[in-house]
Short mmCIF file of C-alpha atoms in Angstrom, two decimals:
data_model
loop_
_atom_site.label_atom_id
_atom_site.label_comp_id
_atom_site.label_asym_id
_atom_site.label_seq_id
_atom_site.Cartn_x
_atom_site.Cartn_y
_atom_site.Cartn_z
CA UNK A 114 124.47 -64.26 -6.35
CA UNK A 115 122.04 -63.11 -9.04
CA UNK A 116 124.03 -63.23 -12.14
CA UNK A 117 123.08 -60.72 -15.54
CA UNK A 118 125.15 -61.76 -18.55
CA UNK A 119 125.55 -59.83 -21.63
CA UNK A 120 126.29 -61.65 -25.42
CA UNK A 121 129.16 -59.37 -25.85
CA UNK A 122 131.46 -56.73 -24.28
CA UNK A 123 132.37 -54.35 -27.17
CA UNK A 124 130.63 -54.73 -30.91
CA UNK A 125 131.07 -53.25 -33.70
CA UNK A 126 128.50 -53.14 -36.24
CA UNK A 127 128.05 -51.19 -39.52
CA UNK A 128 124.87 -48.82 -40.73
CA UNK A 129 122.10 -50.75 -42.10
CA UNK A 130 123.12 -54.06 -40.45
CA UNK A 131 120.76 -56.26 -37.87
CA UNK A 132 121.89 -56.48 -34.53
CA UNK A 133 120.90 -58.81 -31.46
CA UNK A 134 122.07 -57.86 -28.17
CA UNK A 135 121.46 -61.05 -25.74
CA UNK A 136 120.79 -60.76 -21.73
CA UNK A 137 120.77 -63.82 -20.26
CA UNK A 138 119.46 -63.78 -15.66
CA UNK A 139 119.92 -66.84 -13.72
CA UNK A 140 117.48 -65.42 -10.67
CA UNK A 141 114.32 -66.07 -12.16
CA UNK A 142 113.60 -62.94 -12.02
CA UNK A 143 110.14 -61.67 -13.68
CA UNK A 144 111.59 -58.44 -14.87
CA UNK A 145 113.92 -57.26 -17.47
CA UNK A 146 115.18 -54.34 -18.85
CA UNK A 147 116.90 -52.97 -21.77
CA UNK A 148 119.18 -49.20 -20.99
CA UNK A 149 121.17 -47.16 -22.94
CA UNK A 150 123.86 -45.27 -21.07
CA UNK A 151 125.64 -42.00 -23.33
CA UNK A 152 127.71 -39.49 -21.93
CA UNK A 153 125.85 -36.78 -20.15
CA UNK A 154 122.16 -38.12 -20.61
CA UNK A 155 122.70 -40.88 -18.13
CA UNK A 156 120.44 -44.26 -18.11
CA UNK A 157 117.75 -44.12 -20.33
CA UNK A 158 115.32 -46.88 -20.85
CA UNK A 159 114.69 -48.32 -24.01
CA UNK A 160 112.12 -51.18 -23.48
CA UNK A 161 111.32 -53.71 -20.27
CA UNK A 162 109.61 -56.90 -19.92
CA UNK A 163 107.72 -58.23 -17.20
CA UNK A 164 106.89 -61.71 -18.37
CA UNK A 165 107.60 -63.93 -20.92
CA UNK A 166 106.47 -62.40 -24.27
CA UNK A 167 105.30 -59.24 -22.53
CA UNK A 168 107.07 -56.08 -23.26
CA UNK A 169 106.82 -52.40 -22.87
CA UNK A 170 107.90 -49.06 -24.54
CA UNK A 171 110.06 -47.11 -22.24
CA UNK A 172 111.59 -43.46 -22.71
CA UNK A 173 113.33 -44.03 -26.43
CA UNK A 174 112.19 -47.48 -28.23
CA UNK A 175 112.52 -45.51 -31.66
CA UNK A 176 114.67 -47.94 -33.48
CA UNK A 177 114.98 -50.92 -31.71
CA UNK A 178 112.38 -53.97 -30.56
CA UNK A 179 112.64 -56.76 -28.27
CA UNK A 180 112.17 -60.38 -27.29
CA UNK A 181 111.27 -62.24 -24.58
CA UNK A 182 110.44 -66.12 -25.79
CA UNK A 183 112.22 -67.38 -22.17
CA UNK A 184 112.19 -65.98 -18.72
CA UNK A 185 115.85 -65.73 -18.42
CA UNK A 186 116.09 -64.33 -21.47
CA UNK A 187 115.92 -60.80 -22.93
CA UNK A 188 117.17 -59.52 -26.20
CA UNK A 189 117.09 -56.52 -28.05
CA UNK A 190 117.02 -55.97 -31.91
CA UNK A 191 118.40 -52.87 -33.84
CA UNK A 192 116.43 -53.43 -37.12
CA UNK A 193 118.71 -51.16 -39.11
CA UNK A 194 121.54 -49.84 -36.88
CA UNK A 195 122.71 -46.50 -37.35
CA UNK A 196 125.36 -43.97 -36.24
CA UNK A 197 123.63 -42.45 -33.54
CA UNK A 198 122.49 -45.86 -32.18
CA UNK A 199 126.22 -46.12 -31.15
CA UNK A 200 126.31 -46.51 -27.40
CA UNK A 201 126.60 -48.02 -23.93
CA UNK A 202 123.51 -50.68 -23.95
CA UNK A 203 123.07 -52.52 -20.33
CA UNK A 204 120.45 -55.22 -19.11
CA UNK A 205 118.97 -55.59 -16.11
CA UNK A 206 116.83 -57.97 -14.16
CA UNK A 207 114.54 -57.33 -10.93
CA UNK A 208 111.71 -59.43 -8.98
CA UNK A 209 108.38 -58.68 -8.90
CA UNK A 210 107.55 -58.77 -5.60
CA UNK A 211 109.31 -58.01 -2.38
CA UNK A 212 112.77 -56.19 -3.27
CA UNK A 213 111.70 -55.23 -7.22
CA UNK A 214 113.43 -52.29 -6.76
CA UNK A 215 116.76 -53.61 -6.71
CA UNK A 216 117.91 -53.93 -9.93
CA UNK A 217 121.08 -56.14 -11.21
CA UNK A 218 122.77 -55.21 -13.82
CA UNK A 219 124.92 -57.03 -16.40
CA UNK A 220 128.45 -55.68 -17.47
CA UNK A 221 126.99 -53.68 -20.74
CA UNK A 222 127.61 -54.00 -24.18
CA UNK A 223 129.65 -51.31 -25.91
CA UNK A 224 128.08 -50.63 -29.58
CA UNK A 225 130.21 -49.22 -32.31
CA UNK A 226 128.18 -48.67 -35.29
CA UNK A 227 130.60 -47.65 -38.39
CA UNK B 114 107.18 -39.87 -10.64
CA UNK B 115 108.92 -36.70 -8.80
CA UNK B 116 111.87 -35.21 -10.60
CA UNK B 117 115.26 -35.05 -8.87
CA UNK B 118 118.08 -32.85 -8.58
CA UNK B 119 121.12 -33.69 -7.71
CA UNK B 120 124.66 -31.83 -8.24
CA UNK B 121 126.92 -33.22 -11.19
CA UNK B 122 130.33 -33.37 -9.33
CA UNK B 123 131.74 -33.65 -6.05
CA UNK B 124 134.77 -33.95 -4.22
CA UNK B 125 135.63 -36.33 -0.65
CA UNK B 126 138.61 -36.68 1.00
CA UNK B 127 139.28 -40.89 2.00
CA UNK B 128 138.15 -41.32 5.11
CA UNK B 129 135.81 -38.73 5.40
CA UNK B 130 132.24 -39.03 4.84
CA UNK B 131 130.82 -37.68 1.99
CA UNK B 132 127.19 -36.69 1.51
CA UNK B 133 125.19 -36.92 -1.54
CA UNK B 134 122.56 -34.36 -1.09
CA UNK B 135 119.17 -35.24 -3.36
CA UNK B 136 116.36 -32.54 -4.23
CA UNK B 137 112.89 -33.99 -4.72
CA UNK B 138 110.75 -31.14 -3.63
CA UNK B 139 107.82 -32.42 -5.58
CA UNK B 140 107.95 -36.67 -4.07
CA UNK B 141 104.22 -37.57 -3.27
CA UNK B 142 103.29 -39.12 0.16
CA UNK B 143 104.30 -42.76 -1.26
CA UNK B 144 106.97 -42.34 -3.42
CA UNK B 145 110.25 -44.13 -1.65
CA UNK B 146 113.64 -42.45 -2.11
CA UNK B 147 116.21 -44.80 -4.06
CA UNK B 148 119.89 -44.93 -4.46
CA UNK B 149 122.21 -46.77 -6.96
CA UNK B 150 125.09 -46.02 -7.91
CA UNK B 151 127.54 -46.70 -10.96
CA UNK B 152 131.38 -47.58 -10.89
CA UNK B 153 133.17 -47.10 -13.89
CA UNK B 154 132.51 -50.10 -16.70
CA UNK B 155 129.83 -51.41 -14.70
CA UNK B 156 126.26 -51.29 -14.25
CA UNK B 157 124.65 -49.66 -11.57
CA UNK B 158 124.09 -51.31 -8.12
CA UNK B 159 121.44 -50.83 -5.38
CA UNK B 160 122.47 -48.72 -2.39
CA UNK B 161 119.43 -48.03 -0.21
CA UNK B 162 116.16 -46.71 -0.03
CA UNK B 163 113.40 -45.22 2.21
CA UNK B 164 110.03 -43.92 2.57
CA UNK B 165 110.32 -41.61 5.58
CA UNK B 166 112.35 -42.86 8.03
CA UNK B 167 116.72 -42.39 7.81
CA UNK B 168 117.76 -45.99 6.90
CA UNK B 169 121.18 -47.81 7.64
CA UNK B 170 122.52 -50.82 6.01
CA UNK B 171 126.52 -51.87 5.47
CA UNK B 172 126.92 -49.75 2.38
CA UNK B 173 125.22 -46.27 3.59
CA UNK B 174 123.19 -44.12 5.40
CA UNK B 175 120.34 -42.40 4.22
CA UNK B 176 118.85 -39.14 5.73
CA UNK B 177 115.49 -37.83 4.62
CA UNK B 178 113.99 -34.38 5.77
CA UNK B 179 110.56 -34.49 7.71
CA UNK B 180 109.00 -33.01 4.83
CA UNK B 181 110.27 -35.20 2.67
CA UNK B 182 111.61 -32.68 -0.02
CA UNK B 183 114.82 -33.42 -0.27
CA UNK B 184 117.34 -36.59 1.46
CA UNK B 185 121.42 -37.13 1.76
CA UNK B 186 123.17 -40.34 1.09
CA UNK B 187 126.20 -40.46 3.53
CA UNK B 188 128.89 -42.60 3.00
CA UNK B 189 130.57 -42.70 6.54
CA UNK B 190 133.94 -43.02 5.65
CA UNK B 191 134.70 -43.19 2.15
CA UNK B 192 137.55 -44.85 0.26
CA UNK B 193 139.04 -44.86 -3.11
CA UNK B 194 136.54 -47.20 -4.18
CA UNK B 195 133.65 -45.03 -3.22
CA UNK B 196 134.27 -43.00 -7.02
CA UNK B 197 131.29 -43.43 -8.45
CA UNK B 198 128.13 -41.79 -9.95
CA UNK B 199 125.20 -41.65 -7.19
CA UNK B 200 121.66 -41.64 -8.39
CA UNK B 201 118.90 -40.82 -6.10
CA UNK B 202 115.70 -42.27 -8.12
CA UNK B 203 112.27 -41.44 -6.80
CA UNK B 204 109.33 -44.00 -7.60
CA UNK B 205 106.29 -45.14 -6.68
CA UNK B 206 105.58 -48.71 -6.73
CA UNK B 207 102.53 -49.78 -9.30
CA UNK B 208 100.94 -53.17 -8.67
CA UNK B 209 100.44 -54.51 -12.29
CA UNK B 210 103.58 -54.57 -14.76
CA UNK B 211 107.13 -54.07 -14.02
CA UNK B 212 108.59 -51.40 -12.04
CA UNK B 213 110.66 -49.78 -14.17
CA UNK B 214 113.18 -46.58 -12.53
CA UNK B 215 114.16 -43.60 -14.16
CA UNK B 216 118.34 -43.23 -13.37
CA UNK B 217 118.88 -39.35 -14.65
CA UNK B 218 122.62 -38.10 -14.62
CA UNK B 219 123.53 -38.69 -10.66
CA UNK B 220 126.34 -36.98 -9.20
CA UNK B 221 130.03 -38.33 -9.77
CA UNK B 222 131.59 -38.31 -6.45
CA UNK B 223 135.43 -38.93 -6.73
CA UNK B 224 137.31 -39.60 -3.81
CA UNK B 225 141.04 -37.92 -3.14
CA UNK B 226 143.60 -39.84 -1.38
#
């Protein structure tokens, strides 16, 4: 089973503080993505990766930046974390070819920020 | 990528099957129709998807008009752990970079026992 795992379940964080959110796949998957989830907007994308030290801008990267050094790894970077940055944040990782649709998803990282 | 609508809230009873009606009245000829869908405190998960065809697998059904505009997810006979939010997702598949899918707000379907 493809596994997605996420550094933390719940964080809290205060404004003005640097803040790494880790996503670690075990599929090899070429893909990876970075979501925020809030109540009532649904999934929104913040940046994805499709190889190692590729990335791309997705719907709402205002505010945060990522890294890919190693395939199986994916993190994202609040430079200065703020209130409104508090949120839902989940990883995901897909193929490339064949079934890239299907997504997997790691258990999400809550984000407080005080 | 076409937009989707799909209604916020429904209702099954367990055992029934519930249907998950999408709109996508502007999908072009190659755009597939996706579903995922999202139990509470965890990330989404892949249902099923088509192009033009109705498609079965263990999980669901998934019934697309012959014009293409609009397709039901049907969940044969739902249980309890059925509540969920549904997405329907329309994409098109590009060749070069990742294949990234746009999730929107889904429909929470909550099942009554």
């Amino acid at each position: 089973d493809v596994k997605v795992t996420q550094s933390s379940r719940y964080l809290v964080k205060r404004t003005g503080e640097k803040v790494f959110l880790e996503c670690v796949q075990d599929m090899d998957h070429e893909n990876m993505f970075w979501y925020r989830q809030d109540p009532g907007l649904g999934l929104r994308l913040i940046y994805f990766s499709y190889d190692v030290k590729m990335k791309e801008k997705g719907d709402i990267p205002e505010g945060y930046s990522v890294s890919r050094e190693k395939k199986e790894r994916f993190s994202l970077i609040l430079e200065s974390a703020s209130t409104n940055q508090t949120s839902m944040y989940l990883c995901a990782s897909s193929p490339s070819q064949r079934e890239w649709y299907e997504q997997f998803f790691g258990p999400g990282t809550r984000l407080t920020v005080l | 990528d076409a937009k989707t609508t799909q209604p916020p809230s429904m209702d099954c009873a367990e055992g029934r099957a519930a249907n998950l009606p999408c709109n996508h009245s502007t999908i072009s000829g190659n755009e597939y129709v996706y579903w995922y869908r999202q139990i509470h405190s965890q990330g989404p998960q892949y249902i099923i998807h088509g192009l033009k065809n109705n498609e079965t697998n263990e999980m669901a059904s998934l019934i697309i008009t012959e014009d293409r505009k609009s397709s039901t997810l049907i969940l044969p006979h739902a249980t309890l752990r059925d509540t969920a939010v549904y997405y329907c997702i329309v994409r098109l598949r590009v060749l070069t970079g990742a294949n990234n899918l746009f999730f929107g707000t889904g429909t929470r379907l909550t099942v009554i026992p």
